[in-house]
Amino acid sequence: MPTAHTHDLPTVLQQLRDGQPTLWLNPALDRESQPLGPCAAMLDAEQRLARFAPLLAQLFPALSASNGLIESALRPAPALTQALLGDKTHAAPLLLKCDHELPVAGSVKARGGIHEVLCVAEQLAQEAGLLPADLDPTQISSADYLRLAEPQAQQHFRRYRIAVGSTGNLGLSIGIMAARLGFKVSVHMSRDARAWKKQCLRDAGADVIEHSGDYAAAVAEGRRQTEADPFGYFVDDENSQRLFYGYSVAALRLQQQLLQAKITVDDDHPLFVYLPCGVGGAPGGIAYGLKQLFGNNVHCFFAEPLQAPCMLYALASGQVASVGELGLNIDTAADGLAVGRASEPVADMMRERLSGIFTVHDDDLFRWVAQLNQREGINVEPSATAGFAGPALLSASESGRAYLRQQGLETKFAQARHILWTTGGSLVPEKEHARYVARGQQLITNHSLEA
Ligand SMILES: *Cc1c(COP(=O)(O)O)cnc(C)c1O
């Protein structure tokens, strides 16, 4: 159980420097936020994914069962709940939003990354007359999009190169989709990127460019090279609206799933959502969407590794800067979260919407990977478990209790539901996953020996 206290800025920064697990509460949270409904950009992204669905079902056998929809299950996890909360177990089990199993890309990056590739394909196809050029895309029928699987379209797309800088999963999402449509693909990867992710991309037909520096360096170099290419398009993880609103579509889907599961979210039934955060786009898009739909009845928390708390640093200090300034080295086994500097536009979007951020030790990530495997038979990568600290922090830590008091939630907390967003893992090779579980199991055993 990590220690956690809310304190003034110098204390928070000192805790980050010391690598001490922290739950930071956002003093700028808008406590009166109303459910406004989905904004136009969210609906636009949702409709684009729907227009392309029949084409995607044709291109990817994994999508034929869902008719081209890329979505994951919302699942109760009673055995994990027992492991994480023990006797403090809440009335209702914790829920998992299983983005680790999102088809095609195997991570939370699927909705956003694929949405951006589809934006590019749609625009180029209209310009080339492969889709009706005189219509607004919302007027074009899904059936017309099937033409984009034909050789003529593939040859056209082949003239263009889509590039992206990535720690791994964004590259997989962009790379797999873009290559399948016929595009040339460059994925600029940081030194944290896993070897198997690089191999997976090469197998899909993407060019993988390895950089010796961190994620920010890979992004900068990717951008520089792509801007020099008149047929190049760079997916800008730090600034892309197409990614952000693609991610936000998850909120609309989750709303439907909650309805189907008869899980109420209202003034008496708050919803807590725990999201692993890297540069911020994926959790930010999801949190943004959820706040649009549920207002102040949803409480979104981000989770970051001790060595890469870039969004916490940005929001607590009020300025986006590298965590290198704190003497941290971004060295973490959570490759999906190994980012030193948060996205500035996402930090702005989160300033009044995010409830708080907590940091977690890498050892805990492995423990939770093992527990999830053993208790629920679910396999995820270490990044995906960062949010697992959330429910216990909220119910039992000093800061967590302070949050519930501030929000007037103390008497409602027993009716709250908690969603752990498991953000990646189904593409992890079996052997690699077995090593994660073994390491986690070892840590659990050592811990109980010490206790
Ligand atoms: C990328 C990623 C995240 C976080 O997304 P950002 O947009 O970088 O904040 C979380 N989990 C996994 C597994 C990821 O790959």
XYZ file of N, CA and C in Angstrom, residues 205-378:
522
model
N 4.749 -5.216 -42.656
C 5.199 -4.491 -43.843
C 5.652 -3.070 -43.571
N 5.805 -2.693 -42.314
C 6.222 -1.336 -41.979
C 7.744 -1.250 -41.894
N 8.285 -0.060 -42.191
C 9.708 0.196 -41.962
C 9.865 0.676 -40.522
N 10.734 0.032 -39.786
C 10.968 0.421 -38.397
C 12.313 1.130 -38.320
N 12.283 2.363 -37.822
C 13.517 3.125 -37.661
C 13.791 3.234 -36.173
N 14.930 2.700 -35.755
C 15.240 2.689 -34.324
C 16.096 3.885 -33.950
N 15.707 4.571 -32.897
C 16.462 5.733 -32.424
C 17.082 5.415 -31.067
N 18.263 5.966 -30.859
C 18.954 5.656 -29.604
C 18.373 6.461 -28.445
N 17.631 7.518 -28.763
C 17.114 8.376 -27.699
C 15.765 7.913 -27.179
N 15.112 8.779 -26.422
C 13.822 8.425 -25.846
C 12.703 8.721 -26.835
N 11.482 8.611 -26.310
C 10.301 8.782 -27.141
C 10.257 10.160 -27.819
N 10.581 11.207 -27.068
C 10.519 12.566 -27.629
C 11.495 12.710 -28.805
N 12.649 12.082 -28.691
C 13.642 12.150 -29.760
C 13.146 11.407 -31.004
N 12.498 10.262 -30.787
C 11.964 9.485 -31.919
C 10.888 10.278 -32.646
N 10.053 10.957 -31.877
C 8.984 11.760 -32.474
C 9.584 12.915 -33.280
N 10.566 13.600 -32.696
C 11.160 14.766 -33.361
C 11.822 14.361 -34.674
N 12.534 13.261 -34.667
C 13.222 12.815 -35.869
C 12.219 12.342 -36.927
N 11.193 11.649 -36.484
C 10.145 11.200 -37.403
C 9.474 12.387 -38.074
N 9.173 13.396 -37.293
C 8.519 14.585 -37.834
C 9.419 15.262 -38.854
N 10.687 15.403 -38.523
C 11.636 16.089 -39.411
C 11.725 15.369 -40.764
N 11.892 14.047 -40.707
C 12.034 13.285 -41.953
C 10.763 13.334 -42.790
N 9.616 13.277 -42.129
C 8.360 13.209 -42.873
C 8.023 14.550 -43.500
N 8.356 15.632 -42.799
C 8.030 16.946 -43.352
C 8.808 17.238 -44.620
N 9.946 16.581 -44.806
C 10.740 16.777 -46.015
C 10.176 15.985 -47.197
N 9.174 15.148 -46.947
C 8.633 14.262 -47.985
C 7.262 14.767 -48.425
N 7.122 15.229 -49.700
C 5.827 15.767 -50.148
C 4.704 14.719 -50.115
N 5.048 13.444 -50.139
C 4.034 12.391 -50.050
C 3.987 11.775 -48.651
N 4.530 12.507 -47.686
C 4.567 11.971 -46.323
C 3.489 12.599 -45.439
N 2.975 11.826 -44.527
C 2.006 12.317 -43.539
C 2.481 11.855 -42.175
N 2.637 12.798 -41.256
C 3.134 12.453 -39.939
C 2.011 12.457 -38.905
N 1.848 11.368 -38.214
C 0.866 11.296 -37.124
C 1.534 11.854 -35.876
N 1.025 12.981 -35.415
C 1.674 13.710 -34.326
C 1.026 13.356 -32.989
N 1.604 12.389 -32.324
C 1.039 11.863 -31.070
C 0.820 12.974 -30.039
N 1.673 14.001 -30.075
C 1.574 15.035 -29.042
C 0.473 16.050 -29.332
N 0.092 16.201 -30.597
C -0.815 17.302 -30.946
C -2.028 16.909 -31.775
N -2.211 15.624 -32.055
C -3.224 15.255 -33.040
C -4.654 15.246 -32.486
N -5.511 16.038 -33.144
C -6.938 16.031 -32.817
C -7.592 14.743 -33.317
N -7.105 14.247 -34.456
C -7.692 13.041 -35.043
C -7.496 11.848 -34.112
N -6.347 11.787 -33.478
C -6.121 10.736 -32.483
C -7.039 10.946 -31.288
N -7.008 12.164 -30.767
C -7.718 12.479 -29.525
C -9.209 12.132 -29.629
N -9.847 12.595 -30.709
C -11.281 12.348 -30.812
C -11.582 10.902 -31.208
N -10.632 10.270 -31.881
C -10.767 8.830 -32.122
C -10.804 8.083 -30.797
N -9.894 8.454 -29.888
C -9.892 7.827 -28.562
C -11.198 8.104 -27.820
N -11.728 9.305 -27.987
C -12.909 9.712 -27.211
C -14.136 8.863 -27.532
N -14.128 8.220 -28.702
C -15.271 7.378 -29.095
C -15.495 6.263 -28.073
N -14.424 5.871 -27.370
C -14.554 4.827 -26.339
C -15.634 5.199 -25.329
N -15.782 6.481 -25.040
C -16.756 6.911 -24.034
C -18.181 6.600 -24.487
N -18.454 6.836 -25.766
C -19.794 6.547 -26.291
C -20.087 5.054 -26.209
N -19.075 4.263 -26.523
C -19.250 2.806 -26.498
C -19.446 2.329 -25.056
N -18.653 2.911 -24.148
C -18.764 2.511 -22.738
C -20.147 2.859 -22.185
N -20.656 4.005 -22.578
C -21.988 4.412 -22.121
C -23.026 3.348 -22.485
N -22.941 2.832 -23.710
C -23.847 1.767 -24.149
C -23.663 0.501 -23.319
N -22.395 0.165 -23.067
C -22.119 -1.061 -22.312
C -22.621 -0.965 -20.875
N -22.509 0.219 -20.290
C -23.013 0.409 -18.927
C -24.531 0.250 -18.905
N -25.182 0.809 -19.919
C -26.639 0.667 -20.027
C -27.027 -0.801 -20.122
N -26.336 -1.512 -21.015
C -26.647 -2.930 -21.218
C -26.434 -3.742 -19.940
N -25.410 -3.365 -19.176
C -25.109 -4.093 -17.940
C -25.957 -3.582 -16.773
N -26.856 -2.636 -17.068
C -27.722 -2.041 -16.049
C -26.912 -1.432 -14.912
N -25.826 -0.786 -15.273
C -25.012 -0.078 -14.283
C -25.350 1.413 -14.388
N -25.898 1.930 -13.328
C -26.357 3.312 -13.319
C -25.213 4.257 -12.969
N -25.144 5.374 -13.673
C -24.225 6.446 -13.288
C -25.072 7.695 -13.102
N -25.215 8.129 -11.858
C -25.972 9.357 -11.597
C -25.463 9.979 -10.293
N -26.210 10.954 -9.770
C -25.747 11.677 -8.577
C -25.476 10.737 -7.396
N -26.224 9.647 -7.316
C -26.041 8.723 -6.200
C -25.127 7.553 -6.522
N -24.776 7.409 -7.791
C -23.937 6.287 -8.226
C -22.765 6.796 -9.046
N -21.726 7.286 -8.359
C -20.581 7.831 -9.101
C -19.778 6.721 -9.782
N -19.116 7.101 -10.864
C -18.258 6.173 -11.598
C -16.814 6.660 -11.505
N -15.925 5.756 -11.092
C -14.495 6.059 -11.026
C -13.781 5.303 -12.138
N -12.938 6.010 -12.878
C -12.241 5.389 -14.005
C -10.749 5.641 -13.858
N -9.965 4.562 -13.965
C -8.519 4.641 -13.753
C -7.799 4.300 -15.047
N -7.031 5.269 -15.566
C -6.450 5.149 -16.905
C -4.932 5.317 -16.893
N -4.187 4.337 -17.404
C -2.740 4.508 -17.540
C -2.428 5.632 -18.535
N -1.445 6.468 -18.201
C -1.162 7.652 -19.016
C 0.286 7.693 -19.481
N 0.479 7.903 -20.782
C 1.799 8.162 -21.338
C 1.867 9.628 -21.707
N 1.792 9.915 -23.012
C 1.804 11.311 -23.457
C 0.463 11.985 -23.126
N -0.572 11.186 -22.955
C -1.860 11.711 -22.499
C -3.011 11.569 -23.473
N -2.711 11.322 -24.736
C -3.757 11.326 -25.768
C -4.858 10.303 -25.531
N -4.464 9.052 -25.309
C -5.478 8.001 -25.166
C -6.311 8.191 -23.892
N -5.679 8.278 -22.723
C -6.498 8.484 -21.523
C -7.210 9.834 -21.554
N -6.562 10.829 -22.162
C -7.168 12.163 -22.231
C -8.416 12.168 -23.100
N -8.339 11.517 -24.253
C -9.507 11.449 -25.140
C -10.651 10.722 -24.461
N -10.315 9.630 -23.772
C -11.356 8.855 -23.085
C -11.971 9.685 -21.945
N -11.113 10.311 -21.141
C -11.617 11.108 -20.008
C -12.459 12.278 -20.509
N -11.992 12.907 -21.569
C -12.762 14.015 -22.157
C -14.156 13.528 -22.552
N -14.198 12.403 -23.264
C -15.477 11.856 -23.712
C -16.384 11.518 -22.535
N -15.796 10.913 -21.508
C -16.603 10.525 -20.339
C -17.158 11.749 -19.613
N -16.363 12.802 -19.506
C -16.858 14.019 -18.842
C -17.990 14.644 -19.667
N -17.875 14.581 -21.002
C -18.959 15.116 -21.844
C -20.265 14.363 -21.565
N -20.140 13.045 -21.336
C -21.351 12.224 -21.194
C -21.880 12.191 -19.762
N -20.976 12.234 -18.783
C -21.407 12.018 -17.395
C -21.133 13.200 -16.460
N -20.469 14.231 -16.945
C -20.208 15.403 -16.115
C -19.532 15.047 -14.808
N -19.985 15.664 -13.711
C -19.281 15.429 -12.445
C -19.678 14.125 -11.756
N -20.457 13.280 -12.448
C -20.703 11.943 -11.882
C -19.623 10.940 -12.257
N -18.695 11.355 -13.136
C -17.571 10.482 -13.442
C -16.293 11.129 -12.902
N -15.444 10.310 -12.329
C -14.203 10.779 -11.699
C -13.039 10.060 -12.364
N -12.278 10.791 -13.177
C -11.205 10.165 -13.950
C -9.857 10.415 -13.288
N -9.123 9.335 -13.084
C -7.768 9.406 -12.534
C -6.793 8.785 -13.519
N -5.634 9.416 -13.686
C -4.576 8.837 -14.509
C -3.558 8.160 -13.603
N -2.875 7.161 -14.171
C -1.801 6.465 -13.459
C -0.527 6.548 -14.287
N 0.588 6.872 -13.629
C 1.871 6.998 -14.338
C 2.973 6.270 -13.567
N 4.017 5.811 -14.297
C 5.147 5.176 -13.604
C 5.907 6.207 -12.766
N 6.525 5.730 -11.702
C 7.321 6.626 -10.848
C 8.366 7.406 -11.632
N 8.928 6.759 -12.661
C 10.018 7.403 -13.396
C 9.541 8.249 -14.577
N 8.225 8.274 -14.830
C 7.733 9.043 -15.980
C 6.394 9.731 -15.683
N 6.325 10.505 -14.605
C 5.040 11.139 -14.242
C 4.833 12.464 -14.991
N 4.822 12.403 -16.322
C 4.870 13.653 -17.102
C 3.580 14.464 -16.999
N 2.434 13.791 -16.937
C 1.183 14.561 -16.864
C 1.007 15.140 -15.457
N 1.417 14.394 -14.471
C 1.339 14.919 -13.098
C 2.216 16.177 -12.986
N 3.427 16.078 -13.526
C 4.339 17.224 -13.490
C 3.728 18.427 -14.213
N 3.119 18.162 -15.375
C 2.539 19.254 -16.174
C 1.370 19.915 -15.440
N 0.458 19.110 -14.911
C -0.747 19.690 -14.304
C -0.454 20.290 -12.927
N 0.417 19.638 -12.169
C 0.708 20.172 -10.833
C 1.490 21.477 -10.927
N 2.435 21.536 -11.866
C 3.276 22.739 -11.956
C 2.645 23.806 -12.846
N 1.656 23.410 -13.654
C 1.013 24.372 -14.542
C 1.748 24.568 -15.853
N 2.832 23.833 -16.065
C 3.594 23.979 -17.316
C 4.056 22.629 -17.812
N 3.975 22.430 -19.131
C 4.448 21.171 -19.690
C 5.965 21.235 -19.824
N 6.637 20.300 -19.188
C 8.102 20.242 -19.270
C 8.535 18.803 -19.060
N 9.790 18.518 -19.370
C 10.279 17.146 -19.248
C 10.544 16.780 -17.792
N 10.206 15.552 -17.435
C 10.463 15.097 -16.072
C 11.968 14.926 -15.818
N 12.765 15.049 -16.883
C 14.215 15.088 -16.711
C 14.616 16.214 -15.764
N 13.825 17.286 -15.766
C 14.082 18.417 -14.854
C 14.019 18.011 -13.389
N 13.281 16.904 -13.133
C 13.156 16.428 -11.751
C 14.234 15.398 -11.426
N 15.108 15.163 -12.406
C 16.156 14.165 -12.193
C 15.672 12.744 -12.455
N 14.492 12.607 -13.077
C 13.983 11.268 -13.381
C 14.495 10.847 -14.765
N 14.607 9.536 -14.970
C 15.245 9.072 -16.207
C 14.314 8.307 -17.150
N 12.987 8.312 -16.860
C 12.002 7.681 -17.755
C 12.281 6.188 -17.901
N 13.010 5.631 -16.958
C 13.360 4.218 -17.037
C 12.256 3.414 -16.358
N 11.438 2.735 -17.164
C 10.324 1.963 -16.616
C 10.009 0.783 -17.518
N 9.528 -0.301 -16.918
C 9.125 -1.474 -17.701
C 7.791 -1.235 -18.404
N 7.116 -0.152 -18.056
C 5.856 0.191 -18.710
C 6.183 0.948 -19.991
N 6.559 0.212 -21.039
C 7.033 0.880 -22.261
C 5.964 1.800 -22.855
N 4.697 1.446 -22.690
C 3.625 2.279 -23.237
C 3.472 3.617 -22.519
N 4.069 3.721 -21.339
C 3.927 4.940 -20.532
C 5.258 5.671 -20.378
N 6.284 5.199 -21.085
C 7.639 5.725 -20.907
C 7.818 7.029 -21.682
N 7.169 8.067 -21.190
C 7.156 9.359 -21.872
C 7.583 10.429 -20.875
N 8.525 11.287 -21.272
C 9.063 12.283 -20.352
C 8.307 13.589 -20.342
N 7.538 13.832 -21.401
C 6.903 15.129 -21.552
C 5.475 14.930 -22.035
N 4.524 15.499 -21.335
C 3.107 15.320 -21.685
C 2.738 16.139 -22.918
N 1.666 15.734 -23.553
C 1.099 16.524 -24.650
C 0.530 17.826 -24.086
N 0.912 18.940 -24.694
C 0.431 20.235 -24.198
C -1.080 20.413 -24.424
N -1.585 20.152 -25.636
C -3.043 20.306 -25.807
C -3.847 19.371 -24.894
N -3.345 18.167 -24.664
C -4.093 17.266 -23.780
C -4.033 17.774 -22.339
N -2.865 18.247 -21.920
C -2.763 18.809 -20.563
C -3.783 19.940 -20.400
N -3.934 20.775 -21.422
C -4.918 21.866 -21.353
C -6.338 21.321 -21.208
N -6.636 20.264 -21.976
C -7.982 19.682 -21.920
C -8.262 19.040 -20.560
N -7.207 18.552 -19.914
C -7.397 17.849 -18.643
C -7.432 18.802 -17.452
N -6.989 20.052 -17.658
C -6.767 20.960 -16.530
C -7.961 21.060 -15.584
N -9.179 21.118 -16.133
C -10.360 21.220 -15.262
C -11.181 19.937 -15.219
N -10.734 18.921 -15.972
C -11.556 17.705 -16.091
C -11.039 16.528 -15.279
N -9.727 16.519 -15.057
C -9.132 15.346 -14.410
C -9.219 15.468 -12.891
N -9.624 14.372 -12.227
C -9.738 14.407 -10.774
C -8.381 14.348 -10.099
N -7.480 13.529 -10.645
C -6.162 13.414 -10.030
C -5.281 12.447 -10.782
N -4.052 12.300 -10.302
C -3.080 11.388 -10.918
C -2.310 10.704 -9.793
N -2.063 9.392 -9.953
C -1.183 8.729 -9.001
C -0.033 8.062 -9.735
N 1.059 7.872 -8.983
C 2.231 7.221 -9.560
C 2.380 5.837 -8.947
N 2.935 4.916 -9.749
C 3.069 3.539 -9.275
C 4.475 3.001 -9.542
N 4.899 2.118 -8.647
C 6.194 1.458 -8.749
C 6.130 0.344 -9.801
N 7.198 0.178 -10.568
C 7.218 -0.882 -11.578
C 6.937 -2.262 -10.979
N 7.462 -2.526 -9.785
C 7.235 -3.839 -9.163
C 5.742 -4.132 -9.039
N 4.968 -3.113 -8.695
C 3.523 -3.316 -8.566
C 2.900 -3.700 -9.902
N 3.401 -3.098 -10.995
C 2.843 -3.440 -12.307
C 2.972 -4.941 -12.555
N 4.147 -5.489 -12.238
C 4.353 -6.924 -12.460
C 3.503 -7.773 -11.520
N 3.374 -7.328 -10.268
C 2.505 -8.066 -9.341
C 1.084 -8.148 -9.887
N 0.601 -7.029 -10.383
C -0.785 -7.004 -10.885
C -0.931 -7.812 -12.170
N 0.089 -7.800 -13.012
C 0.042 -8.644 -14.218
C -0.128 -10.098 -13.797
N 0.634 -10.515 -12.772
C 0.551 -11.905 -12.297
C -0.816 -12.183 -11.675
N -1.299 -11.264 -10.860
C -2.598 -11.471 -10.216
C -3.737 -11.565 -11.234
N -3.676 -10.698 -12.230
C -4.728 -10.703 -13.245
C -4.710 -12.024 -14.009
N -3.501 -12.492 -14.294
C -3.351 -13.767 -14.985
C -3.894 -14.911 -14.134
N -3.508 -14.927 -12.868
C -3.887 -16.051 -12.013
C -5.341 -16.005 -11.575
N -5.833 -14.813 -11.288
C -7.192 -14.719 -10.760
C -8.267 -14.702 -11.836
N -7.948 -14.047 -12.960
C -8.995 -13.869 -13.977
C -8.646 -14.541 -15.308
N -7.433 -15.092 -15.403
C -7.021 -15.696 -16.668
C -6.872 -14.676 -17.791
N -6.523 -13.447 -17.411
C -6.398 -12.381 -18.416
C -4.940 -11.955 -18.513
